[in-house]
Amino acid sequence: MENPKTAMNPEVRSGWDTDVLIIGSGAAGLRAALAASEHANVTLITKTTLTESNTHYAQGGIAVAMNLDDTIALHIKDTCVAGAGLCDVVAVEMMVSEGIPRVAELLDWGANFDWEGTLPRFTQEAAHSRRRIVHKGDATGRETTDVLIQRVRNTERIHVLQNAFAIDLITDAALKESSQELITCYGIIAIVEEQIVSIRAKATILATGGLGRVYPCTSNPQIATGDGFAAAWRAGCEMIDMEFVQFHPTTLFLDGAPNFLISEAVRGEGGTLLNIRGERFMEKYHEKGELAPRDIVSRSIQNEMHLTQFPCVYLDITHKTTDFIQERFPTISATTKHYGLDINVDLIPVRPGAHFMMGGIRTNTDTQTNIDGLYACGEVACTGVHGANRLASNSLLECLVYGARAGRNAANFASTQPAGPPDLPILSNVGASATLSTETAEIDIEEIKSAIRETLWENVSIERTGEGLQNTLAVLQGITESLGDMVTCSETKDVSTFETLNMLNVALMITQSALARTESRGAHYRFDFPTRDDLKWQRRILITRDNPPEIVPL
Ligand code: FAD
Ligand code: SIN
């Protein structure tokens, strides 16, 4: 059998393919591309189509301190309270203050958000002390990506490659004598038109979004299999806060309907939660009722489902007029109608689902990772802005602010690079953790995906215990071992196979980090350690491919 590492050496070329390579076409990647293109040639690749991303499905809106009664200080405070003591305040301050010009510029570029008089129509969402969410009905993500995509398409220096799947980062790690030496990134290995190719870049930006699809119940679209987290981890990136997965309280639970989010804005506009007995229950759990922080609403719903032995609760917005619902929630209204539900008169069956990853590739506020020439922004990155729990509608804001910073910084870095890349063997890091192939082995990829999802849902979701986490670790290690002897990934060009491996890698990172944090905080709740312990745990957990989880200061 061919050595998996040399098998990935498809071509020897000299010269760069691009100055700045961006992976991902959500808000972060698109915004980064626009910023980078002011100083460099850019290639932006995306897994499926330019429009397909978590961003595209964003409903509620973008939080921004632009309302007359609002201040930057208040927005920072709300973000840090939701973040449960783990936010990086400098990064938050940057996001909130730079967010104002970023949103203003989006409006300038033609974003047609809802408007009231001379100001955007600000809406309310949970744990915000002010109405500060700008939105376009319940399709803010679509409006945002439409504007950004149009600008990207009109920018000559940006070359877009669709249906291009990034497998791994190209680095010089193999040439380093010691693991302490700085590694440099020189682009990626990807599947393009069913061929494995390398794309060599002076600077690379990972903007690959989230990982909701490692859970069976999620608000995320199919692309969200955690590819960027896994590729970065395999290449030697520091990963941080990976135990903090946010579960959105209200995803649709309807026979025959796909995963679909029911926006928090429905509760922001007065929607109430009822259990199967028709009882309103949130006031029992938190003084802010339905507008309590997300982790609390999700756990309360889970508890009511347990108490009533019923698989969902209900969201009631029937007190609003049909005109209001149609204007404010056209997407939710049309989608539920398609599945036989009229939200003007019917209660909406909902339950929590995996929604957002607070942790990710550790970056500084300049979006630099610990690998030279590699930048990360958006959901795949972790500057620490969200701490242990993200405040609603802060993610799109983060993408705009840190996307622009990533683009600028990567372009600057690219301008300092020599005329050609070093002669590097094209190594796949996939071989370093596990390899798999659908072609020669009897593996049912869908079965492996389901096994990962089921064990995570059972033990690593809204409520966790040490025992459950250990069980999941054993299941994941069992899967890894069973794949260990399989043939090299170079023999497959099947995206689903690589996604499965990525899911396995991120599932391990989440589980190991969750096991290490022996307290409850924000989105991480341990039955066996139910209280928050600031003395011991106002710290972060860092994880790398070659080392066990390490506790590091804020
Ligand atoms: P994404 O938008 O997910 O984009 C990632 C891109 O990377 C995609 O184009 C994907 O195809 C590409 N990609 C992934 N892997 C690969 C690969 N291997 N090779 C090539 N390309 C790859 N946040 C808010 O602030 N406000 C909201 O109202 C809101 N509503 C939401 C509603 C829903 C249903 C969901 C799922 C999320 C919502 N969020 C919201 C969260 C927010 O939308 C996301 O966190 C944010 O859009 C992430 O943006 P991103 O650019 O980092 O990643
Ligand atoms: C929602 O509309 O409820 C999602 C908002 C968010 O995730 O910030």
Coordinates of C-alpha atoms and ligand atoms in Angstrom, one line a residue:
M1 CA 0.0 0.0 0.0
E2 CA 1.3 3.5 -0.8
N3 CA 2.4 5.7 2.0
P4 CA -0.6 7.9 2.7
K5 CA 1.6 10.9 3.1
T6 CA 3.4 10.7 -0.2
A7 CA 0.3 9.6 -2.0
M8 CA -1.0 13.1 -1.7
N9 CA 1.8 14.6 -3.8
P10 CA -0.1 15.2 -7.0
E11 CA 2.0 17.8 -8.7
V12 CA 5.2 19.8 -8.5
R13 CA 4.8 23.4 -9.5
S14 CA 6.5 26.6 -8.8
G15 CA 4.8 30.0 -8.2
W16 CA 1.8 31.0 -6.2
D17 CA -1.7 30.5 -7.4
T18 CA -3.0 33.5 -5.5
D19 CA -2.0 36.2 -3.0
V20 CA -4.8 35.6 -0.5
L21 CA -6.9 32.4 -0.4
I22 CA -10.2 32.5 1.4
I23 CA -12.2 29.4 2.2
G24 CA -15.9 30.0 2.8
S25 CA -18.5 32.2 1.3
G26 CA -20.5 33.2 4.5
A27 CA -20.5 36.7 5.9
A28 CA -16.9 36.3 7.2
G29 CA -15.4 35.0 4.0
L30 CA -17.2 37.4 1.7
R31 CA -16.3 40.4 3.9
A32 CA -12.7 39.2 4.1
A33 CA -12.5 38.9 0.3
L34 CA -13.7 42.5 -0.2
A35 CA -11.1 43.8 2.3
A36 CA -8.2 41.8 0.9
S37 CA -9.0 42.7 -2.7
E38 CA -8.2 46.3 -1.9
H39 CA -4.5 45.3 -1.8
A40 CA -4.1 41.8 -3.2
N41 CA -5.4 39.2 -5.7
V42 CA -7.9 37.0 -4.0
T43 CA -9.2 33.5 -4.6
L44 CA -12.4 32.6 -2.7
I45 CA -13.4 28.9 -2.7
T46 CA -16.6 27.5 -1.4
K47 CA -17.9 23.9 -0.8
T48 CA -21.1 24.2 -2.8
T49 CA -22.6 27.4 -4.2
L50 CA -21.6 30.9 -3.3
T51 CA -25.0 31.4 -1.6
E52 CA -24.9 28.3 0.6
S53 CA -23.7 29.0 4.2
N54 CA -25.1 29.4 7.7
T55 CA -25.1 33.1 7.1
H56 CA -27.7 32.7 4.3
Y57 CA -30.2 31.2 6.7
A58 CA -29.7 33.8 9.5
Q59 CA -33.0 35.1 10.6
G60 CA -33.1 37.4 13.6
G61 CA -30.6 40.1 12.5
I62 CA -27.4 41.9 13.4
A63 CA -26.9 43.4 16.8
V64 CA -25.4 46.9 16.7
A65 CA -25.4 49.8 19.1
M66 CA -26.9 52.4 16.8
N67 CA -30.3 53.1 18.5
L68 CA -30.8 56.5 20.1
D69 CA -31.0 55.1 23.7
D70 CA -28.1 52.6 23.2
T71 CA -24.4 52.9 23.8
I72 CA -21.3 50.9 23.0
A73 CA -20.8 50.4 26.8
L74 CA -24.2 48.8 27.1
H75 CA -23.7 46.5 24.2
I76 CA -20.3 45.4 25.6
K77 CA -21.9 44.8 29.0
D78 CA -24.7 42.7 27.6
T79 CA -22.2 40.6 25.6
C80 CA -20.0 40.0 28.6
V81 CA -22.9 39.1 30.9
A82 CA -24.2 36.5 28.3
G83 CA -20.6 35.3 27.9
A84 CA -20.6 34.2 31.6
G85 CA -17.2 35.6 32.6
L86 CA -15.2 34.2 29.7
C87 CA -15.4 37.0 27.1
D88 CA -12.2 38.7 26.0
V89 CA -13.2 42.3 26.7
V90 CA -10.7 43.8 24.3
A91 CA -12.1 41.7 21.4
V92 CA -15.7 42.5 22.4
E93 CA -15.0 46.2 22.5
M94 CA -13.5 46.0 19.1
M95 CA -16.5 44.0 17.7
V96 CA -19.0 46.4 19.2
S97 CA -17.3 49.7 18.2
E98 CA -16.1 48.6 14.7
G99 CA -19.5 47.0 14.2
I100 CA -21.1 50.4 13.8
P101 CA -19.1 51.4 10.7
R102 CA -19.4 47.9 9.3
V103 CA -23.2 47.9 9.5
A104 CA -23.4 51.5 8.3
E105 CA -21.3 50.5 5.3
L106 CA -23.6 47.5 4.6
L107 CA -26.5 49.8 4.5
D108 CA -24.5 52.1 2.2
W109 CA -23.9 49.1 -0.1
G110 CA -27.6 48.6 -0.4
A111 CA -28.8 46.3 2.4
N112 CA -32.5 46.8 2.5
F113 CA -33.1 46.3 6.2
D114 CA -36.5 47.2 7.8
W115 CA -36.7 50.9 8.4
E116 CA -38.8 53.1 10.7
G117 CA -38.6 56.9 10.0
T118 CA -35.0 57.9 9.9
L119 CA -33.6 54.8 11.6
P120 CA -33.5 51.1 11.1
R121 CA -36.3 49.3 12.9
F122 CA -34.5 47.8 15.9
T123 CA -35.9 44.7 17.4
Q124 CA -35.5 43.0 20.7
E125 CA -33.8 39.7 21.4
A126 CA -33.0 37.7 24.5
A127 CA -30.5 39.1 27.0
H128 CA -30.2 42.5 25.2
S129 CA -30.9 45.5 27.4
R130 CA -31.9 47.6 24.4
R131 CA -33.7 47.1 21.1
R132 CA -30.6 46.9 18.9
I133 CA -31.2 44.2 16.3
V134 CA -31.3 45.5 12.7
H135 CA -33.0 43.0 10.4
K136 CA -34.7 42.3 7.1
G137 CA -38.0 40.6 8.2
D138 CA -36.8 37.1 9.2
A139 CA -34.3 36.8 6.3
T140 CA -31.5 39.0 7.4
G141 CA -28.8 36.5 6.4
R142 CA -30.1 36.4 2.8
E143 CA -30.2 40.1 2.5
T144 CA -26.6 40.4 3.9
T145 CA -25.1 37.7 1.6
D146 CA -27.0 39.1 -1.4
V147 CA -25.3 42.5 -0.9
L148 CA -21.9 41.1 -0.2
I149 CA -22.0 38.6 -3.1
Q150 CA -23.0 41.2 -5.5
R151 CA -20.0 43.3 -4.5
V152 CA -17.7 40.3 -4.6
R153 CA -18.9 39.5 -8.1
N154 CA -18.3 43.1 -9.2
T155 CA -14.7 43.0 -7.9
E156 CA -12.3 41.9 -10.6
R157 CA -9.5 41.0 -8.3
I158 CA -11.7 38.3 -6.6
H159 CA -11.7 34.9 -8.3
V160 CA -14.5 32.6 -7.1
L161 CA -14.3 28.9 -7.2
Q162 CA -17.6 27.0 -6.3
N163 CA -18.0 23.3 -5.5
A164 CA -14.4 23.3 -4.3
F165 CA -13.9 21.4 -1.1
A166 CA -10.9 22.2 1.2
I167 CA -9.4 19.0 2.6
D168 CA -6.3 20.1 4.4
L169 CA -3.9 23.0 4.9
I170 CA -0.4 22.9 3.2
T171 CA 2.2 23.6 5.8
D172 CA 5.9 23.2 6.3
A173 CA 5.4 21.2 9.6
A174 CA 7.2 18.2 8.2
L175 CA 10.3 20.2 7.7
K176 CA 10.5 21.4 11.2
E177 CA 12.9 19.7 13.6
S178 CA 11.1 20.7 16.8
S179 CA 7.4 21.1 17.5
Q180 CA 8.3 24.5 19.0
E181 CA 9.3 26.0 15.7
L182 CA 6.8 28.3 14.0
I183 CA 4.9 26.5 11.2
T184 CA 3.9 28.4 8.0
C185 CA 0.9 27.8 5.9
Y186 CA 1.1 27.9 2.1
G187 CA -2.5 27.2 1.0
I188 CA -4.6 24.1 0.8
I189 CA -5.3 20.8 -0.7
A190 CA -8.8 20.6 -2.2
I191 CA -11.2 18.6 -4.3
V192 CA -12.0 20.6 -7.4
E193 CA -14.0 18.9 -10.2
E194 CA -13.3 15.5 -8.7
Q195 CA -9.6 16.1 -8.7
I196 CA -7.4 16.5 -5.7
V197 CA -5.4 19.7 -6.3
S198 CA -3.2 22.1 -4.3
I199 CA -3.9 25.8 -4.2
R200 CA -0.8 27.7 -3.1
A201 CA -1.4 31.1 -1.4
K202 CA 0.8 33.6 0.3
A203 CA -1.8 34.0 2.9
T204 CA -4.8 31.8 3.8
I205 CA -8.0 32.7 5.6
L206 CA -10.3 30.0 7.1
A207 CA -13.9 31.2 7.1
T208 CA -15.6 27.8 7.0
G209 CA -18.3 28.5 9.6
G210 CA -19.8 26.1 12.1
L211 CA -20.3 22.5 13.0
G212 CA -24.0 22.1 13.9
R213 CA -24.3 19.0 11.7
V214 CA -22.3 16.9 14.1
Y215 CA -25.6 16.8 16.1
P216 CA -28.8 15.2 14.7
C217 CA -30.9 18.1 15.8
T218 CA -29.6 21.5 14.6
S219 CA -30.5 24.7 12.9
N220 CA -27.5 24.5 10.6
P221 CA -27.6 23.6 6.9
Q222 CA -25.7 20.5 5.5
I223 CA -22.5 22.3 4.8
A224 CA -21.8 22.8 8.5
T225 CA -19.8 19.7 9.2
G226 CA -16.9 21.4 11.0
D227 CA -14.3 21.0 8.2
G228 CA -12.3 24.1 9.0
F229 CA -12.0 23.3 12.7
A230 CA -10.8 19.8 11.8
A231 CA -8.3 20.8 9.1
A232 CA -6.9 23.5 11.4
W233 CA -6.5 21.1 14.3
R234 CA -4.8 18.5 12.1
A235 CA -2.4 21.1 10.9
G236 CA -1.4 22.1 14.4
C237 CA -3.6 25.0 15.3
E238 CA -4.5 25.8 18.8
M239 CA -8.2 25.3 19.4
I240 CA -10.0 26.9 22.3
D241 CA -13.3 26.9 24.1
M242 CA -14.5 23.9 22.2
E243 CA -16.8 22.7 25.0
F244 CA -19.1 25.7 24.4
V245 CA -21.7 24.7 21.8
Q246 CA -24.8 26.8 21.8
F247 CA -28.2 25.1 21.6
H248 CA -30.9 27.4 20.2
P249 CA -34.1 26.9 22.2
T250 CA -36.5 26.8 19.3
T251 CA -36.0 24.6 16.2
L252 CA -39.1 23.3 14.5
F253 CA -40.2 19.8 15.6
L254 CA -42.6 18.7 13.0
D255 CA -43.1 15.3 11.3
G256 CA -41.7 15.5 7.7
A257 CA -40.2 18.9 8.1
P258 CA -36.4 19.4 7.8
N259 CA -34.2 21.1 10.5
F260 CA -35.5 24.7 10.6
L261 CA -35.0 27.6 13.0
I262 CA -37.8 29.5 14.6
S263 CA -36.1 32.8 15.4
E264 CA -35.6 34.2 18.8
A265 CA -37.2 37.3 17.4
V266 CA -40.5 35.5 17.7
R267 CA -40.1 35.6 21.5
G268 CA -38.6 39.1 21.1
E269 CA -42.0 40.2 19.6
G270 CA -43.9 38.6 22.5
G271 CA -44.1 34.9 21.6
T272 CA -44.6 32.7 24.7
L273 CA -43.5 29.1 25.4
L274 CA -46.0 26.6 26.6
N275 CA -45.6 22.9 27.6
I276 CA -47.9 20.2 26.3
R277 CA -50.3 20.9 29.2
G278 CA -50.7 24.5 27.9
E279 CA -48.8 25.9 30.8
R280 CA -46.5 28.9 30.4
F281 CA -43.3 27.9 32.2
M282 CA -40.4 30.2 31.6
E283 CA -41.1 32.6 34.5
K284 CA -40.6 29.6 36.8
Y285 CA -36.9 29.4 35.6
H286 CA -35.8 33.0 35.1
E287 CA -37.0 36.5 35.8
K288 CA -36.7 37.5 32.1
G289 CA -39.0 34.6 31.2
E290 CA -38.9 33.8 27.5
L291 CA -36.1 36.4 27.0
A292 CA -33.7 34.7 29.4
P293 CA -30.3 33.8 28.0
R294 CA -30.3 31.0 25.4
D295 CA -28.7 28.4 27.6
I296 CA -31.3 28.9 30.3
V297 CA -34.2 28.8 27.9
S298 CA -32.8 25.6 26.2
R299 CA -32.3 23.8 29.6
S300 CA -35.7 24.9 30.8
I301 CA -37.4 23.5 27.7
Q302 CA -35.4 20.3 28.1
N303 CA -36.6 20.1 31.7
E304 CA -40.3 20.7 30.7
M305 CA -40.0 18.0 28.0
H306 CA -38.7 15.7 30.7
L307 CA -41.3 16.6 33.3
T308 CA -44.2 16.1 30.8
Q309 CA -42.6 13.2 29.0
F310 CA -43.3 14.9 25.7
P311 CA -40.8 15.4 22.9
C312 CA -41.3 19.1 22.4
V313 CA -42.9 22.3 23.8
Y314 CA -44.9 25.0 21.9
L315 CA -44.2 28.6 20.8
D316 CA -47.3 30.8 20.7
I317 CA -47.4 33.9 18.5
T318 CA -51.1 33.8 17.8
H319 CA -51.8 37.0 19.7
K320 CA -50.3 39.0 16.9
T321 CA -52.3 40.1 13.8
T322 CA -51.9 38.2 10.6
D323 CA -50.5 41.3 8.9
F324 CA -47.9 41.7 11.6
I325 CA -46.8 38.0 11.3
Q326 CA -46.7 38.2 7.5
E327 CA -44.6 41.3 7.5
R328 CA -42.3 40.4 10.3
F329 CA -41.9 36.6 9.9
P330 CA -42.5 35.9 6.2
T331 CA -40.0 33.0 5.9
I332 CA -41.1 31.3 9.1
S333 CA -44.7 31.7 8.2
A334 CA -44.3 30.4 4.6
T335 CA -42.0 27.4 5.7
T336 CA -44.3 26.2 8.5
K337 CA -47.4 26.7 6.2
H338 CA -45.6 24.4 3.7
Y339 CA -45.7 21.7 6.3
G340 CA -49.3 22.3 7.2
L341 CA -49.0 24.7 10.1
D342 CA -50.6 28.1 10.2
I343 CA -48.7 30.1 12.9
N344 CA -51.5 32.7 12.9
V345 CA -53.7 30.2 14.7
D346 CA -51.5 27.2 15.4
L347 CA -49.0 26.7 18.2
I348 CA -45.5 25.9 16.8
P349 CA -43.9 22.7 18.1
V350 CA -40.3 23.4 19.0
R351 CA -37.3 21.9 20.8
P352 CA -33.6 22.9 21.2
G353 CA -31.1 22.2 18.5
A354 CA -27.3 22.7 18.0
H355 CA -26.9 26.2 16.7
F356 CA -23.5 27.8 17.1
M357 CA -19.9 27.1 18.2
M358 CA -18.5 29.7 20.6
G359 CA -15.0 28.1 20.5
G360 CA -12.8 27.5 17.5
I361 CA -9.4 28.3 16.1
R362 CA -7.6 30.5 18.6
T363 CA -6.9 33.9 17.0
N364 CA -5.8 37.3 18.3
T365 CA -7.8 40.4 17.4
D366 CA -5.8 40.6 14.1
T367 CA -7.3 37.2 13.3
Q368 CA -3.8 35.6 13.2
T369 CA -3.6 31.9 14.3
N370 CA -0.5 30.3 15.8
I371 CA 0.4 29.2 12.2
D372 CA 2.2 31.9 10.2
G373 CA 0.3 33.0 7.1
L374 CA -3.0 31.4 8.4
Y375 CA -5.9 33.6 9.5
A376 CA -9.3 32.7 10.7
C377 CA -12.6 34.6 11.1
G378 CA -16.3 34.1 11.7
E379 CA -17.7 31.1 13.4
V380 CA -14.7 28.9 12.9
A381 CA -12.5 31.3 14.8
C382 CA -12.4 32.1 18.5
T383 CA -11.2 35.6 19.5
G384 CA -13.1 35.2 22.7
V385 CA -15.9 37.6 21.8
H386 CA -18.6 35.2 22.8
G387 CA -17.1 33.7 26.0
A388 CA -19.2 30.7 27.2
N389 CA -22.4 31.8 25.5
R390 CA -23.1 34.1 22.5
L391 CA -25.5 36.9 22.7
A392 CA -28.2 36.8 20.0
S393 CA -27.3 38.4 16.7
N394 CA -23.6 39.1 17.7
S395 CA -22.4 36.5 15.2
L396 CA -23.1 38.4 12.0
L397 CA -21.6 41.4 13.6
E398 CA -18.4 39.4 14.5
C399 CA -18.2 38.1 10.9
L400 CA -18.4 41.6 9.4
V401 CA -15.8 43.1 11.8
Y402 CA -13.3 40.3 12.0
G403 CA -13.9 39.3 8.4
A404 CA -12.7 42.8 7.3
R405 CA -9.8 42.6 9.7
A406 CA -8.8 39.2 8.4
G407 CA -8.9 40.4 4.8
R408 CA -6.7 43.4 5.5
N409 CA -4.2 41.6 7.6
A410 CA -3.9 38.6 5.2
A411 CA -3.3 41.0 2.3
N412 CA -0.6 42.8 4.3
F413 CA 1.1 39.6 5.1
A414 CA 0.9 38.4 1.5
S415 CA 2.7 41.6 0.4
T416 CA 5.7 40.6 2.5
Q417 CA 6.1 37.2 0.9
P418 CA 8.8 36.1 -1.6
A419 CA 8.1 35.7 -5.3
G420 CA 7.6 31.9 -5.1
P421 CA 6.7 29.3 -2.4
P422 CA 9.3 26.9 -1.2
D423 CA 9.3 23.4 -2.7
L424 CA 7.1 21.6 -0.4
P425 CA 5.9 18.0 -0.5
I426 CA 2.1 18.2 -0.4
L427 CA 1.3 16.4 2.8
S428 CA -2.1 15.4 3.9
N429 CA -2.6 15.7 7.6
V430 CA -5.6 13.5 7.4
G431 CA -3.3 10.5 7.7
A432 CA -2.2 11.8 11.1
S433 CA -5.5 11.2 12.8
A434 CA -7.3 8.5 10.9
T435 CA -7.8 7.6 7.3
L436 CA -10.8 6.2 5.5
S437 CA -12.1 5.3 2.2
T438 CA -15.4 4.2 0.8
E439 CA -13.9 2.6 -2.2
T440 CA -12.1 -0.4 -0.9
A441 CA -13.4 -0.9 2.6
E442 CA -16.8 -2.0 3.8
I443 CA -17.7 1.2 5.5
D444 CA -21.1 2.8 5.6
I445 CA -20.3 6.5 5.8
E446 CA -23.8 7.4 6.7
E447 CA -23.8 4.9 9.5
I448 CA -20.6 6.4 11.0
K449 CA -22.1 9.9 10.7
S450 CA -25.2 8.7 12.6
A451 CA -23.2 7.0 15.3
I452 CA -21.2 10.3 15.9
R453 CA -24.4 12.3 16.0
E454 CA -26.3 10.0 18.3
T455 CA -23.6 9.7 20.8
L456 CA -23.0 13.5 20.9
W457 CA -26.7 14.1 21.3
E458 CA -27.0 11.6 24.1
N459 CA -24.0 12.8 26.1
V460 CA -22.5 16.0 24.8
S461 CA -25.4 18.3 24.2
I462 CA -27.4 20.5 26.5
E463 CA -26.7 18.6 29.7
R464 CA -23.5 16.5 30.3
T465 CA -22.1 14.2 32.9
G466 CA -18.6 12.8 33.4
E467 CA -19.8 9.3 32.8
G468 CA -21.7 10.2 29.6
L469 CA -18.7 12.1 28.3
Q470 CA -16.4 9.1 29.0
N471 CA -18.9 6.9 27.1
T472 CA -18.9 9.1 24.1
L473 CA -15.1 9.3 24.2
A474 CA -15.0 5.5 24.1
V475 CA -17.4 5.4 21.2
L476 CA -15.4 8.0 19.2
Q477 CA -12.1 6.3 19.9
G478 CA -13.7 3.0 18.8
I479 CA -14.7 4.6 15.5
T480 CA -11.3 6.1 15.1
E481 CA -9.6 2.8 15.7
S482 CA -11.9 0.9 13.4
L483 CA -10.9 3.4 10.6
G484 CA -7.2 3.4 11.5
D485 CA -6.2 0.5 9.2
M486 CA -8.3 1.6 6.3
V487 CA -6.7 2.7 3.1
T488 CA -5.5 6.2 2.6
C489 CA -7.8 9.1 2.0
S490 CA -5.9 9.8 -1.3
E491 CA -7.9 7.0 -2.8
T492 CA -11.2 8.7 -2.3
K493 CA -12.4 12.0 -3.7
D494 CA -15.6 11.7 -1.9
V495 CA -16.5 14.8 0.0
S496 CA -18.9 13.0 2.3
T497 CA -16.0 10.7 3.4
F498 CA -13.8 13.7 4.3
E499 CA -16.8 15.4 6.1
T500 CA -17.2 12.2 8.2
L501 CA -13.6 12.3 9.3
N502 CA -13.9 16.0 10.1
M503 CA -17.0 15.3 12.2
L504 CA -15.1 12.7 14.1
N505 CA -12.2 15.1 14.8
V506 CA -14.5 17.9 16.0
A507 CA -16.6 15.5 18.1
L508 CA -13.4 14.4 19.9
M509 CA -12.4 18.0 20.5
I510 CA -15.8 18.9 21.9
T511 CA -16.0 15.9 24.1
Q512 CA -12.4 16.1 25.5
S513 CA -12.9 19.8 26.3
A514 CA -16.3 19.2 27.9
L515 CA -14.8 16.4 30.1
A516 CA -11.9 18.7 31.2
R517 CA -14.2 21.5 32.4
T518 CA -15.5 20.3 35.7
E519 CA -18.0 23.1 36.4
S520 CA -21.1 24.6 34.7
R521 CA -20.9 27.8 32.8
G522 CA -22.8 29.4 29.9
A523 CA -23.7 26.7 27.4
H524 CA -21.6 24.0 29.1
Y525 CA -23.8 22.4 31.8
R526 CA -22.5 19.4 33.9
F527 CA -25.0 17.6 36.1
D528 CA -22.1 16.3 38.2
F529 CA -20.6 19.8 38.6
P530 CA -23.8 22.0 38.5
T531 CA -22.3 25.3 39.8
R532 CA -20.1 28.0 38.2
D533 CA -16.6 28.1 39.9
D534 CA -14.9 31.4 39.0
L535 CA -12.0 30.8 41.3
K536 CA -10.9 27.7 39.5
W537 CA -12.5 28.0 36.2
Q538 CA -12.4 31.6 34.9
R539 CA -10.0 30.0 32.5
R540 CA -10.1 28.6 29.0
I541 CA -9.4 25.1 27.7
L542 CA -6.9 24.9 24.9
I543 CA -6.6 21.7 22.8
T544 CA -4.2 20.7 20.1
R545 CA -3.8 17.6 18.0
D546 CA -0.8 16.3 19.9
N547 CA -1.6 17.4 23.5
P548 CA -4.4 16.7 26.0
P549 CA -6.6 19.7 27.0
E550 CA -4.7 22.4 28.8
I551 CA -6.2 25.0 31.1
V552 CA -4.9 28.5 30.2
P553 CA -5.6 31.9 31.6
L554 CA -8.2 34.3 30.1
Ligands
FAD1 P1 -20.9 30.4 7.2 O1 -21.9 31.5 6.9 O2 -21.4 29.2 7.7 O3 -20.1 30.2 5.9 C1 -19.1 29.1 5.9 C2 -18.7 28.9 4.4 O4 -17.6 28.0 4.4 C3 -19.8 28.3 3.6 O5 -19.8 28.9 2.3 C4 -19.4 26.8 3.4 O6 -19.9 26.2 2.2 C5 -17.9 27.0 3.4 N1 -17.2 25.8 3.7 C6 -17.3 25.0 4.8 N2 -16.4 24.0 4.8 C7 -15.8 24.1 3.6 C8 -14.8 23.3 2.9 N3 -14.3 22.2 3.5 N4 -14.3 23.7 1.7 C9 -14.8 24.8 1.2 N5 -15.7 25.6 1.7 C10 -16.2 25.2 2.9 N6 -26.3 35.0 13.8 C11 -26.6 36.3 14.0 O7 -25.8 37.1 14.4 N7 -27.9 36.7 13.7 C12 -28.9 35.8 13.3 O8 -30.0 36.2 13.0 C13 -28.5 34.5 13.1 N8 -29.5 33.6 12.7 C14 -29.1 32.3 12.4 C15 -30.0 31.4 11.9 C16 -29.6 30.1 11.5 C17 -30.6 29.2 10.9 C18 -28.3 29.7 11.7 C19 -27.8 28.4 11.3 C20 -27.4 30.6 12.3 C21 -27.8 31.9 12.6 N9 -26.8 32.8 13.2 C22 -27.2 34.1 13.4 C23 -25.4 32.4 13.3 C24 -24.7 33.0 12.1 O9 -25.5 32.9 11.0 C25 -23.4 32.2 11.8 O10 -22.7 32.1 12.9 C26 -22.6 33.0 10.8 O11 -23.4 33.3 9.7 C27 -21.4 32.3 10.4 O12 -20.8 32.9 9.3 P2 -19.4 32.4 8.7 O13 -19.1 33.3 7.6 O14 -18.4 32.3 9.8 O15 -19.8 30.9 8.2
SIN2 C1 -32.4 33.8 15.7 O1 -32.9 34.4 14.8 O2 -33.0 33.3 16.7 C2 -30.9 33.5 15.6 C3 -30.2 34.6 16.1 C4 -28.8 34.3 16.4 O3 -28.4 33.1 16.4 O4 -28.1 35.2 16.8

